[in-house]
Amino acid sequence: MRFALLSLVLTATFGLAGCSSAPLAAPTGTALAMPAPQPPAAMRLYALQTGRMYSRAAFAFKGGRLGDERVFTAGAILIRHPAGTLLFDAGFGPGVEAHRKTSPWLLRVTTKYDHQTSVADQLTAAGIAPSSLTAVVLTHAHWDHVSGLETLPGSPVWVTRDELAFVRGDDASTALARQLGTTRYVAYDFPDGPHLGFARSRDVFGDGSVVLVPAPGHTPGSIVAFIATPDGKRYALIGDTAWQQEGVDLPAEKPWIVRQVDADRAATRAMLIRLHQIKAAMPGLIIVPAHDSRVWATLPRLAPSPAGG
Ligand SMILES: [Zn+2]
């Protein structure tokens, strides 16, 4: 089996399986201003899973074991707010098989995947017209986050200025985003004040319910989205700063062998430490790595409409 052989080679070469968990040093006791969001009663958050990738903890975070199988979710988070409907990332689209060929060889050969229902079909089944989306907000523009954009042709795509420059450059990791086209991309800034220790933010609806902050590292224009829902829950959509929760909990970087996917490894490390500190100061905060299926399983699902969409 190709995976077994590869595992053996990697283990022999890099000692991954026996590598001890060595968390990053993270000072504690960080004081954070606690903003008081006022999400409207009608606001909702839903997780739309569009596919899965099958990997190992050893390929997800430093110290993870090779025998620890992990399911990576590929999907999107839908925010329904009276002032607009946002979709964070687009998950896998019907073209995923071709799209996947743009990803790094090592990730392809160490990861199997399957495709479920695309976001547009899930929205339609729930009685939400895909064309009614205010925007698709990308946590970052890697292939597994933009693949489903082709099913949402009318929606503006919000990215940071740095991410748009990254997509329009020549980096291999954004080849699919370029291929799918960026004419509908809208670059935004962070005009609002400090939020949870981040100097700049964008309070999308002006009520603190959806606040975007710059989180460069995994890509130059990656973001974290802090979401507050009316049931009192607080979420941090952290994209791929960590692939699995341990990345923030320990905290721990991605393993050396796959860390090439982080455009700036030092900045990614700093962001992990920062998120770890925020989580320590706000234990109720639900950290949502884009690919941790254990976390996604706890999120509300979008149910099909009784009318059949
Ligand atoms: Zn990803």
PDB file of C-alpha atoms and ligand atoms in Angstrom:
ATOM      1  CA  MET A   1       0.000   0.000   0.000  1.00  0.00           C
ATOM      2  CA  ARG A   2       1.430   3.263  -1.067  1.00  0.00           C
ATOM      3  CA  PHE A   3       0.552   5.038   2.169  1.00  0.00           C
ATOM      4  CA  ALA A   4       2.193   2.354   4.320  1.00  0.00           C
ATOM      5  CA  LEU A   5       5.371   2.516   2.275  1.00  0.00           C
ATOM      6  CA  LEU A   6       5.452   6.272   2.374  1.00  0.00           C
ATOM      7  CA  SER A   7       4.829   6.246   6.125  1.00  0.00           C
ATOM      8  CA  LEU A   8       7.739   3.904   6.582  1.00  0.00           C
ATOM      9  CA  VAL A   9      10.022   6.113   4.535  1.00  0.00           C
ATOM     10  CA  LEU A  10       8.921   9.245   6.357  1.00  0.00           C
ATOM     11  CA  THR A  11       9.247   7.594   9.738  1.00  0.00           C
ATOM     12  CA  ALA A  12      12.711   6.342   8.937  1.00  0.00           C
ATOM     13  CA  THR A  13      13.764   9.662   7.459  1.00  0.00           C
ATOM     14  CA  PHE A  14      12.230  12.144   9.842  1.00  0.00           C
ATOM     15  CA  GLY A  15      11.349  10.091  12.910  1.00  0.00           C
ATOM     16  CA  LEU A  16       7.791  11.401  12.757  1.00  0.00           C
ATOM     17  CA  ALA A  17       6.132   8.511  14.540  1.00  0.00           C
ATOM     18  CA  GLY A  18       8.436   8.667  17.509  1.00  0.00           C
ATOM     19  CA  CYS A  19       8.632  12.427  17.663  1.00  0.00           C
ATOM     20  CA  SER A  20       7.564  13.715  21.064  1.00  0.00           C
ATOM     21  CA  SER A  21       4.948  16.400  21.433  1.00  0.00           C
ATOM     22  CA  ALA A  22       6.877  19.623  21.873  1.00  0.00           C
ATOM     23  CA  PRO A  23       4.393  22.454  22.313  1.00  0.00           C
ATOM     24  CA  LEU A  24       5.419  25.963  21.435  1.00  0.00           C
ATOM     25  CA  ALA A  25       6.208  28.107  24.468  1.00  0.00           C
ATOM     26  CA  ALA A  26       3.179  30.304  25.103  1.00  0.00           C
ATOM     27  CA  PRO A  27       3.172  32.818  27.949  1.00  0.00           C
ATOM     28  CA  THR A  28      -0.151  32.845  29.804  1.00  0.00           C
ATOM     29  CA  GLY A  29      -2.042  35.542  31.668  1.00  0.00           C
ATOM     30  CA  THR A  30      -2.550  37.762  28.637  1.00  0.00           C
ATOM     31  CA  ALA A  31      -5.138  40.411  29.429  1.00  0.00           C
ATOM     32  CA  LEU A  32      -7.591  40.885  26.603  1.00  0.00           C
ATOM     33  CA  ALA A  33     -10.236  43.514  26.264  1.00  0.00           C
ATOM     34  CA  MET A  34     -13.519  41.619  26.134  1.00  0.00           C
ATOM     35  CA  PRO A  35     -15.770  43.239  23.572  1.00  0.00           C
ATOM     36  CA  ALA A  36     -19.501  42.853  24.107  1.00  0.00           C
ATOM     37  CA  PRO A  37     -21.047  41.693  20.841  1.00  0.00           C
ATOM     38  CA  GLN A  38     -24.746  42.239  20.254  1.00  0.00           C
ATOM     39  CA  PRO A  39     -25.789  39.600  17.747  1.00  0.00           C
ATOM     40  CA  PRO A  40     -29.399  39.945  16.619  1.00  0.00           C
ATOM     41  CA  ALA A  41     -31.791  37.243  17.828  1.00  0.00           C
ATOM     42  CA  ALA A  42     -32.372  35.975  14.282  1.00  0.00           C
ATOM     43  CA  MET A  43     -28.692  35.390  13.508  1.00  0.00           C
ATOM     44  CA  ARG A  44     -27.596  31.770  12.929  1.00  0.00           C
ATOM     45  CA  LEU A  45     -24.401  29.847  12.162  1.00  0.00           C
ATOM     46  CA  TYR A  46     -24.403  26.586  10.183  1.00  0.00           C
ATOM     47  CA  ALA A  47     -21.681  24.192   9.072  1.00  0.00           C
ATOM     48  CA  LEU A  48     -21.917  22.881   5.500  1.00  0.00           C
ATOM     49  CA  GLN A  49     -19.633  19.909   4.961  1.00  0.00           C
ATOM     50  CA  THR A  50     -18.742  19.299   1.323  1.00  0.00           C
ATOM     51  CA  GLY A  51     -16.123  16.605   1.549  1.00  0.00           C
ATOM     52  CA  ARG A  52     -13.546  14.835   3.649  1.00  0.00           C
ATOM     53  CA  MET A  53      -9.832  14.207   3.471  1.00  0.00           C
ATOM     54  CA  TYR A  54      -8.338  11.289   5.339  1.00  0.00           C
ATOM     55  CA  SER A  55      -4.992  11.936   6.950  1.00  0.00           C
ATOM     56  CA  ARG A  56      -3.000  11.243  10.099  1.00  0.00           C
ATOM     57  CA  ALA A  57      -2.246  13.306  13.197  1.00  0.00           C
ATOM     58  CA  ALA A  58       1.440  12.975  12.284  1.00  0.00           C
ATOM     59  CA  PHE A  59       0.713  15.068   9.176  1.00  0.00           C
ATOM     60  CA  ALA A  60      -1.508  17.566  11.032  1.00  0.00           C
ATOM     61  CA  PHE A  61       0.517  18.874  13.968  1.00  0.00           C
ATOM     62  CA  LYS A  62       3.956  18.402  15.470  1.00  0.00           C
ATOM     63  CA  GLY A  63       3.853  15.535  17.935  1.00  0.00           C
ATOM     64  CA  GLY A  64       0.848  13.896  16.279  1.00  0.00           C
ATOM     65  CA  ARG A  65       1.065  10.120  15.931  1.00  0.00           C
ATOM     66  CA  LEU A  66       1.210   8.300  12.617  1.00  0.00           C
ATOM     67  CA  GLY A  67      -1.296   5.707  13.797  1.00  0.00           C
ATOM     68  CA  ASP A  68      -3.819   8.404  14.770  1.00  0.00           C
ATOM     69  CA  GLU A  69      -6.182   8.669  11.794  1.00  0.00           C
ATOM     70  CA  ARG A  70      -7.782  12.052  11.289  1.00  0.00           C
ATOM     71  CA  VAL A  71     -10.674  13.110   9.118  1.00  0.00           C
ATOM     72  CA  PHE A  72     -10.199  16.568   7.644  1.00  0.00           C
ATOM     73  CA  THR A  73     -13.472  18.288   6.830  1.00  0.00           C
ATOM     74  CA  ALA A  74     -13.696  20.425   3.698  1.00  0.00           C
ATOM     75  CA  GLY A  75     -16.612  22.784   3.922  1.00  0.00           C
ATOM     76  CA  ALA A  76     -18.065  26.195   4.537  1.00  0.00           C
ATOM     77  CA  ILE A  77     -19.582  28.069   7.468  1.00  0.00           C
ATOM     78  CA  LEU A  78     -22.818  29.899   6.709  1.00  0.00           C
ATOM     79  CA  ILE A  79     -23.788  32.985   8.698  1.00  0.00           C
ATOM     80  CA  ARG A  80     -27.378  34.143   8.339  1.00  0.00           C
ATOM     81  CA  HIS A  81     -27.756  37.641   9.747  1.00  0.00           C
ATOM     82  CA  PRO A  82     -30.670  40.030   9.178  1.00  0.00           C
ATOM     83  CA  ALA A  83     -28.242  42.425   7.487  1.00  0.00           C
ATOM     84  CA  GLY A  84     -26.683  39.837   5.166  1.00  0.00           C
ATOM     85  CA  THR A  85     -25.724  36.235   4.486  1.00  0.00           C
ATOM     86  CA  LEU A  86     -22.061  35.275   4.490  1.00  0.00           C
ATOM     87  CA  LEU A  87     -20.398  32.032   3.525  1.00  0.00           C
ATOM     88  CA  PHE A  88     -16.929  31.468   4.958  1.00  0.00           C
ATOM     89  CA  ASP A  89     -14.994  29.484   2.337  1.00  0.00           C
ATOM     90  CA  ALA A  90     -16.607  27.439  -0.414  1.00  0.00           C
ATOM     91  CA  GLY A  91     -15.519  23.851   0.285  1.00  0.00           C
ATOM     92  CA  PHE A  92     -15.269  21.255  -2.478  1.00  0.00           C
ATOM     93  CA  GLY A  93     -17.126  21.795  -5.731  1.00  0.00           C
ATOM     94  CA  PRO A  94     -17.999  19.229  -8.408  1.00  0.00           C
ATOM     95  CA  GLY A  95     -14.624  19.826 -10.059  1.00  0.00           C
ATOM     96  CA  VAL A  96     -12.703  18.736  -6.973  1.00  0.00           C
ATOM     97  CA  GLU A  97     -10.883  15.870  -8.715  1.00  0.00           C
ATOM     98  CA  ALA A  98      -9.292  18.251 -11.210  1.00  0.00           C
ATOM     99  CA  HIS A  99      -8.895  20.996  -8.594  1.00  0.00           C
ATOM    100  CA  ARG A 100      -7.010  18.676  -6.277  1.00  0.00           C
ATOM    101  CA  LYS A 101      -4.311  18.184  -8.897  1.00  0.00           C
ATOM    102  CA  THR A 102      -3.178  21.738  -8.147  1.00  0.00           C
ATOM    103  CA  SER A 103      -2.262  20.776  -4.561  1.00  0.00           C
ATOM    104  CA  PRO A 104       1.267  19.753  -3.463  1.00  0.00           C
ATOM    105  CA  TRP A 105       2.286  16.217  -4.413  1.00  0.00           C
ATOM    106  CA  LEU A 106       3.080  15.175  -0.849  1.00  0.00           C
ATOM    107  CA  LEU A 107      -0.353  16.170   0.423  1.00  0.00           C
ATOM    108  CA  ARG A 108      -2.008  14.368  -2.490  1.00  0.00           C
ATOM    109  CA  VAL A 109      -0.222  11.083  -1.913  1.00  0.00           C
ATOM    110  CA  THR A 110      -0.708  11.125   1.853  1.00  0.00           C
ATOM    111  CA  THR A 111      -4.386  12.066   1.735  1.00  0.00           C
ATOM    112  CA  LYS A 112      -7.433  10.315   0.314  1.00  0.00           C
ATOM    113  CA  TYR A 113     -10.589  12.332  -0.117  1.00  0.00           C
ATOM    114  CA  ASP A 114     -14.271  12.100  -0.915  1.00  0.00           C
ATOM    115  CA  HIS A 115     -16.783  14.631  -2.151  1.00  0.00           C
ATOM    116  CA  GLN A 116     -20.200  15.198  -0.603  1.00  0.00           C
ATOM    117  CA  THR A 117     -22.799  17.773  -1.633  1.00  0.00           C
ATOM    118  CA  SER A 118     -21.535  21.148  -2.873  1.00  0.00           C
ATOM    119  CA  VAL A 119     -22.474  24.300  -0.979  1.00  0.00           C
ATOM    120  CA  ALA A 120     -24.783  25.615  -3.720  1.00  0.00           C
ATOM    121  CA  ASP A 121     -26.838  22.411  -3.645  1.00  0.00           C
ATOM    122  CA  GLN A 122     -26.993  22.456   0.152  1.00  0.00           C
ATOM    123  CA  LEU A 123     -28.152  26.076   0.153  1.00  0.00           C
ATOM    124  CA  THR A 124     -30.784  25.366  -2.495  1.00  0.00           C
ATOM    125  CA  ALA A 125     -32.049  22.310  -0.592  1.00  0.00           C
ATOM    126  CA  ALA A 126     -32.450  24.515   2.485  1.00  0.00           C
ATOM    127  CA  GLY A 127     -34.483  27.040   0.525  1.00  0.00           C
ATOM    128  CA  ILE A 128     -31.683  29.622   0.319  1.00  0.00           C
ATOM    129  CA  ALA A 129     -30.936  30.894  -3.178  1.00  0.00           C
ATOM    130  CA  PRO A 130     -27.155  30.761  -3.688  1.00  0.00           C
ATOM    131  CA  SER A 131     -27.481  34.062  -5.552  1.00  0.00           C
ATOM    132  CA  SER A 132     -28.754  35.678  -2.337  1.00  0.00           C
ATOM    133  CA  LEU A 133     -25.370  35.419  -0.611  1.00  0.00           C
ATOM    134  CA  THR A 134     -23.983  38.795   0.354  1.00  0.00           C
ATOM    135  CA  ALA A 135     -20.476  37.415  -0.131  1.00  0.00           C
ATOM    136  CA  VAL A 136     -18.200  34.429   0.141  1.00  0.00           C
ATOM    137  CA  VAL A 137     -15.496  35.376   2.646  1.00  0.00           C
ATOM    138  CA  LEU A 138     -12.296  33.403   2.158  1.00  0.00           C
ATOM    139  CA  THR A 139     -10.240  32.520   5.230  1.00  0.00           C
ATOM    140  CA  HIS A 140      -7.546  32.137   2.554  1.00  0.00           C
ATOM    141  CA  ALA A 141      -7.388  31.247  -1.133  1.00  0.00           C
ATOM    142  CA  HIS A 142      -5.979  27.707  -1.176  1.00  0.00           C
ATOM    143  CA  TRP A 143      -7.573  25.167  -3.525  1.00  0.00           C
ATOM    144  CA  ASP A 144      -9.654  23.310  -0.929  1.00  0.00           C
ATOM    145  CA  HIS A 145     -11.302  26.591   0.155  1.00  0.00           C
ATOM    146  CA  VAL A 146     -12.084  27.952  -3.322  1.00  0.00           C
ATOM    147  CA  SER A 147     -13.043  24.754  -5.188  1.00  0.00           C
ATOM    148  CA  GLY A 148     -16.772  25.303  -4.555  1.00  0.00           C
ATOM    149  CA  LEU A 149     -16.697  28.890  -5.864  1.00  0.00           C
ATOM    150  CA  GLU A 150     -17.601  27.629  -9.322  1.00  0.00           C
ATOM    151  CA  THR A 151     -21.038  26.679  -7.944  1.00  0.00           C
ATOM    152  CA  LEU A 152     -21.591  30.252  -6.708  1.00  0.00           C
ATOM    153  CA  PRO A 153     -20.921  32.283  -9.853  1.00  0.00           C
ATOM    154  CA  GLY A 154     -22.863  35.382  -8.824  1.00  0.00           C
ATOM    155  CA  SER A 155     -21.378  35.933  -5.380  1.00  0.00           C
ATOM    156  CA  PRO A 156     -18.743  38.528  -4.592  1.00  0.00           C
ATOM    157  CA  VAL A 157     -15.656  36.998  -2.968  1.00  0.00           C
ATOM    158  CA  TRP A 158     -14.186  39.006  -0.118  1.00  0.00           C
ATOM    159  CA  VAL A 159     -10.449  38.737   0.508  1.00  0.00           C
ATOM    160  CA  THR A 160      -7.878  40.935   2.176  1.00  0.00           C
ATOM    161  CA  ARG A 161      -5.664  43.088  -0.011  1.00  0.00           C
ATOM    162  CA  ASP A 162      -2.697  40.896   0.868  1.00  0.00           C
ATOM    163  CA  GLU A 163      -4.568  37.744  -0.147  1.00  0.00           C
ATOM    164  CA  LEU A 164      -5.663  39.246  -3.448  1.00  0.00           C
ATOM    165  CA  ALA A 165      -2.036  40.144  -4.204  1.00  0.00           C
ATOM    166  CA  PHE A 166      -1.050  36.582  -3.235  1.00  0.00           C
ATOM    167  CA  VAL A 167      -3.643  35.128  -5.621  1.00  0.00           C
ATOM    168  CA  ARG A 168      -2.607  37.442  -8.442  1.00  0.00           C
ATOM    169  CA  GLY A 169       1.048  36.534  -7.967  1.00  0.00           C
ATOM    170  CA  ASP A 170       2.584  33.291  -9.151  1.00  0.00           C
ATOM    171  CA  ASP A 171       2.500  31.109  -6.034  1.00  0.00           C
ATOM    172  CA  ALA A 172       1.620  27.504  -6.882  1.00  0.00           C
ATOM    173  CA  SER A 173      -0.744  27.232  -3.903  1.00  0.00           C
ATOM    174  CA  THR A 174      -3.147  29.760  -5.402  1.00  0.00           C
ATOM    175  CA  ALA A 175      -3.100  28.311  -8.938  1.00  0.00           C
ATOM    176  CA  LEU A 176      -6.712  27.137  -8.646  1.00  0.00           C
ATOM    177  CA  ALA A 177      -7.951  30.502  -7.363  1.00  0.00           C
ATOM    178  CA  ARG A 178      -6.288  32.147 -10.385  1.00  0.00           C
ATOM    179  CA  GLN A 179      -7.700  29.521 -12.718  1.00  0.00           C
ATOM    180  CA  LEU A 180     -11.252  30.036 -11.403  1.00  0.00           C
ATOM    181  CA  GLY A 181     -10.858  33.779 -11.909  1.00  0.00           C
ATOM    182  CA  THR A 182     -10.692  36.760  -9.577  1.00  0.00           C
ATOM    183  CA  THR A 183     -12.787  39.343 -11.383  1.00  0.00           C
ATOM    184  CA  ARG A 184     -15.447  39.171  -8.677  1.00  0.00           C
ATOM    185  CA  TYR A 185     -12.952  39.382  -5.818  1.00  0.00           C
ATOM    186  CA  VAL A 186     -13.422  42.394  -3.579  1.00  0.00           C
ATOM    187  CA  ALA A 187     -10.467  43.409  -1.403  1.00  0.00           C
ATOM    188  CA  TYR A 188     -11.284  44.817   2.019  1.00  0.00           C
ATOM    189  CA  ASP A 189      -9.398  46.621   4.763  1.00  0.00           C
ATOM    190  CA  PHE A 190      -9.589  46.555   8.547  1.00  0.00           C
ATOM    191  CA  PRO A 191     -10.922  50.013   9.403  1.00  0.00           C
ATOM    192  CA  ASP A 192     -12.246  49.152  12.867  1.00  0.00           C
ATOM    193  CA  GLY A 193     -10.476  49.213  16.207  1.00  0.00           C
ATOM    194  CA  PRO A 194      -8.671  46.627  18.334  1.00  0.00           C
ATOM    195  CA  HIS A 195     -10.393  43.287  18.854  1.00  0.00           C
ATOM    196  CA  LEU A 196      -9.206  40.554  21.222  1.00  0.00           C
ATOM    197  CA  GLY A 197      -5.649  41.789  21.081  1.00  0.00           C
ATOM    198  CA  PHE A 198      -5.574  42.334  17.317  1.00  0.00           C
ATOM    199  CA  ALA A 199      -4.794  45.953  16.513  1.00  0.00           C
ATOM    200  CA  ARG A 200      -7.117  46.156  13.523  1.00  0.00           C
ATOM    201  CA  SER A 201     -10.435  44.550  12.688  1.00  0.00           C
ATOM    202  CA  ARG A 202     -13.452  44.674  10.417  1.00  0.00           C
ATOM    203  CA  ASP A 203     -16.789  44.550  12.212  1.00  0.00           C
ATOM    204  CA  VAL A 204     -18.864  43.393   9.249  1.00  0.00           C
ATOM    205  CA  PHE A 205     -22.344  44.170  10.581  1.00  0.00           C
ATOM    206  CA  GLY A 206     -21.360  46.826  13.125  1.00  0.00           C
ATOM    207  CA  ASP A 207     -22.721  44.819  16.063  1.00  0.00           C
ATOM    208  CA  GLY A 208     -19.670  42.698  16.912  1.00  0.00           C
ATOM    209  CA  SER A 209     -21.337  39.512  15.676  1.00  0.00           C
ATOM    210  CA  VAL A 210     -18.869  38.945  12.830  1.00  0.00           C
ATOM    211  CA  VAL A 211     -15.442  40.500  13.279  1.00  0.00           C
ATOM    212  CA  LEU A 212     -12.591  39.776  10.880  1.00  0.00           C
ATOM    213  CA  VAL A 213      -8.954  40.276  11.863  1.00  0.00           C
ATOM    214  CA  PRO A 214      -5.779  39.847   9.809  1.00  0.00           C
ATOM    215  CA  ALA A 215      -3.965  36.587  10.632  1.00  0.00           C
ATOM    216  CA  PRO A 216      -1.066  36.349   8.170  1.00  0.00           C
ATOM    217  CA  GLY A 217       1.116  33.265   8.207  1.00  0.00           C
ATOM    218  CA  HIS A 218      -0.483  30.295   6.486  1.00  0.00           C
ATOM    219  CA  THR A 219      -0.985  32.719   3.616  1.00  0.00           C
ATOM    220  CA  PRO A 220      -0.114  36.444   3.559  1.00  0.00           C
ATOM    221  CA  GLY A 221      -3.783  37.444   3.692  1.00  0.00           C
ATOM    222  CA  SER A 222      -5.254  34.772   5.958  1.00  0.00           C
ATOM    223  CA  ILE A 223      -7.872  35.937   8.430  1.00  0.00           C
ATOM    224  CA  VAL A 224      -9.513  34.822  11.640  1.00  0.00           C
ATOM    225  CA  ALA A 225     -13.260  35.448  11.911  1.00  0.00           C
ATOM    226  CA  PHE A 226     -14.654  35.896  15.412  1.00  0.00           C
ATOM    227  CA  ILE A 227     -18.358  35.042  15.415  1.00  0.00           C
ATOM    228  CA  ALA A 228     -20.805  35.672  18.271  1.00  0.00           C
ATOM    229  CA  THR A 229     -24.241  34.057  18.006  1.00  0.00           C
ATOM    230  CA  PRO A 230     -27.361  35.009  20.001  1.00  0.00           C
ATOM    231  CA  ASP A 231     -27.240  31.777  22.025  1.00  0.00           C
ATOM    232  CA  GLY A 232     -24.142  33.220  23.702  1.00  0.00           C
ATOM    233  CA  LYS A 233     -21.622  31.082  21.840  1.00  0.00           C
ATOM    234  CA  ARG A 234     -18.365  32.521  20.541  1.00  0.00           C
ATOM    235  CA  TYR A 235     -16.449  31.018  17.655  1.00  0.00           C
ATOM    236  CA  ALA A 236     -13.085  31.681  16.018  1.00  0.00           C
ATOM    237  CA  LEU A 237     -12.884  30.471  12.417  1.00  0.00           C
ATOM    238  CA  ILE A 238      -9.121  30.142  12.088  1.00  0.00           C
ATOM    239  CA  GLY A 239      -8.836  28.760   8.557  1.00  0.00           C
ATOM    240  CA  ASP A 240      -5.688  26.656   8.220  1.00  0.00           C
ATOM    241  CA  THR A 241      -3.520  28.420  10.800  1.00  0.00           C
ATOM    242  CA  ALA A 242      -3.943  25.014  12.470  1.00  0.00           C
ATOM    243  CA  TRP A 243      -5.476  22.021  10.694  1.00  0.00           C
ATOM    244  CA  GLN A 244      -6.540  20.314  13.908  1.00  0.00           C
ATOM    245  CA  GLN A 245      -7.493  21.657  17.322  1.00  0.00           C
ATOM    246  CA  GLU A 246      -4.224  20.528  18.917  1.00  0.00           C
ATOM    247  CA  GLY A 247      -2.452  23.169  16.855  1.00  0.00           C
ATOM    248  CA  VAL A 248      -4.020  25.803  19.126  1.00  0.00           C
ATOM    249  CA  ASP A 249      -4.555  23.726  22.272  1.00  0.00           C
ATOM    250  CA  LEU A 250      -0.932  22.604  22.729  1.00  0.00           C
ATOM    251  CA  PRO A 251      -0.016  24.850  20.789  1.00  0.00           C
ATOM    252  CA  ALA A 252       1.899  23.055  18.029  1.00  0.00           C
ATOM    253  CA  GLU A 253       2.984  23.844  14.503  1.00  0.00           C
ATOM    254  CA  LYS A 254       2.352  21.672  11.504  1.00  0.00           C
ATOM    255  CA  PRO A 255       4.943  18.901  11.181  1.00  0.00           C
ATOM    256  CA  TRP A 256       8.125  19.897   9.402  1.00  0.00           C
ATOM    257  CA  ILE A 257       7.387  17.658   6.440  1.00  0.00           C
ATOM    258  CA  VAL A 258       4.218  19.574   5.508  1.00  0.00           C
ATOM    259  CA  ARG A 259       5.080  22.971   6.955  1.00  0.00           C
ATOM    260  CA  GLN A 260       5.955  24.121   3.443  1.00  0.00           C
ATOM    261  CA  VAL A 261       2.236  24.863   3.054  1.00  0.00           C
ATOM    262  CA  ASP A 262       2.636  27.826   5.428  1.00  0.00           C
ATOM    263  CA  ALA A 263       3.816  30.832   3.448  1.00  0.00           C
ATOM    264  CA  ASP A 264       5.442  32.363   6.548  1.00  0.00           C
ATOM    265  CA  ARG A 265       6.282  29.767   9.165  1.00  0.00           C
ATOM    266  CA  ALA A 266       7.398  32.219  11.864  1.00  0.00           C
ATOM    267  CA  ALA A 267       4.194  34.237  11.481  1.00  0.00           C
ATOM    268  CA  THR A 268       2.089  31.066  11.606  1.00  0.00           C
ATOM    269  CA  ARG A 269       3.868  30.044  14.818  1.00  0.00           C
ATOM    270  CA  ALA A 270       3.224  33.486  16.331  1.00  0.00           C
ATOM    271  CA  MET A 271      -0.447  33.297  15.342  1.00  0.00           C
ATOM    272  CA  LEU A 272      -0.837  29.872  16.963  1.00  0.00           C
ATOM    273  CA  ILE A 273       0.597  31.231  20.202  1.00  0.00           C
ATOM    274  CA  ARG A 274      -1.724  34.213  20.002  1.00  0.00           C
ATOM    275  CA  LEU A 275      -4.797  32.032  19.458  1.00  0.00           C
ATOM    276  CA  HIS A 276      -3.669  29.779  22.301  1.00  0.00           C
ATOM    277  CA  GLN A 277      -3.545  32.817  24.585  1.00  0.00           C
ATOM    278  CA  ILE A 278      -6.976  34.036  23.478  1.00  0.00           C
ATOM    279  CA  LYS A 279      -8.421  30.577  24.139  1.00  0.00           C
ATOM    280  CA  ALA A 280      -6.802  30.586  27.603  1.00  0.00           C
ATOM    281  CA  ALA A 281      -8.404  33.955  28.342  1.00  0.00           C
ATOM    282  CA  MET A 282     -11.782  32.887  26.890  1.00  0.00           C
ATOM    283  CA  PRO A 283     -12.193  29.187  27.675  1.00  0.00           C
ATOM    284  CA  GLY A 284     -15.676  29.147  26.132  1.00  0.00           C
ATOM    285  CA  LEU A 285     -14.366  30.244  22.729  1.00  0.00           C
ATOM    286  CA  ILE A 286     -14.899  27.496  20.164  1.00  0.00           C
ATOM    287  CA  ILE A 287     -11.813  27.317  17.954  1.00  0.00           C
ATOM    288  CA  VAL A 288     -12.826  26.079  14.501  1.00  0.00           C
ATOM    289  CA  PRO A 289      -9.897  24.926  12.364  1.00  0.00           C
ATOM    290  CA  ALA A 290     -11.150  24.634   8.784  1.00  0.00           C
ATOM    291  CA  HIS A 291     -10.349  20.926   8.700  1.00  0.00           C
ATOM    292  CA  ASP A 292     -11.020  19.479  12.168  1.00  0.00           C
ATOM    293  CA  SER A 293     -14.010  17.183  11.694  1.00  0.00           C
ATOM    294  CA  ARG A 294     -14.356  16.642  15.453  1.00  0.00           C
ATOM    295  CA  VAL A 295     -15.118  20.350  15.889  1.00  0.00           C
ATOM    296  CA  TRP A 296     -17.332  20.523  12.798  1.00  0.00           C
ATOM    297  CA  ALA A 297     -19.410  17.626  14.140  1.00  0.00           C
ATOM    298  CA  THR A 298     -20.447  19.848  17.065  1.00  0.00           C
ATOM    299  CA  LEU A 299     -21.615  22.763  14.886  1.00  0.00           C
ATOM    300  CA  PRO A 300     -25.249  23.303  13.822  1.00  0.00           C
ATOM    301  CA  ARG A 301     -26.104  21.693  10.456  1.00  0.00           C
ATOM    302  CA  LEU A 302     -28.157  23.347   7.733  1.00  0.00           C
ATOM    303  CA  ALA A 303     -31.322  21.269   7.416  1.00  0.00           C
ATOM    304  CA  PRO A 304     -33.095  20.804   4.071  1.00  0.00           C
ATOM    305  CA  SER A 305     -36.236  22.873   3.823  1.00  0.00           C
ATOM    306  CA  PRO A 306     -39.515  20.922   4.190  1.00  0.00           C
ATOM    307  CA  ALA A 307     -40.570  22.544   0.919  1.00  0.00           C
ATOM    308  CA  GLY A 308     -37.701  20.689  -0.749  1.00  0.00           C
ATOM    309  CA  GLY A 309     -35.871  23.843  -1.753  1.00  0.00           C
TER     310      GLY A 309
HETATM  311 ZN    ZN B   1      -7.215  23.968   3.749  1.00  0.00          ZN
END
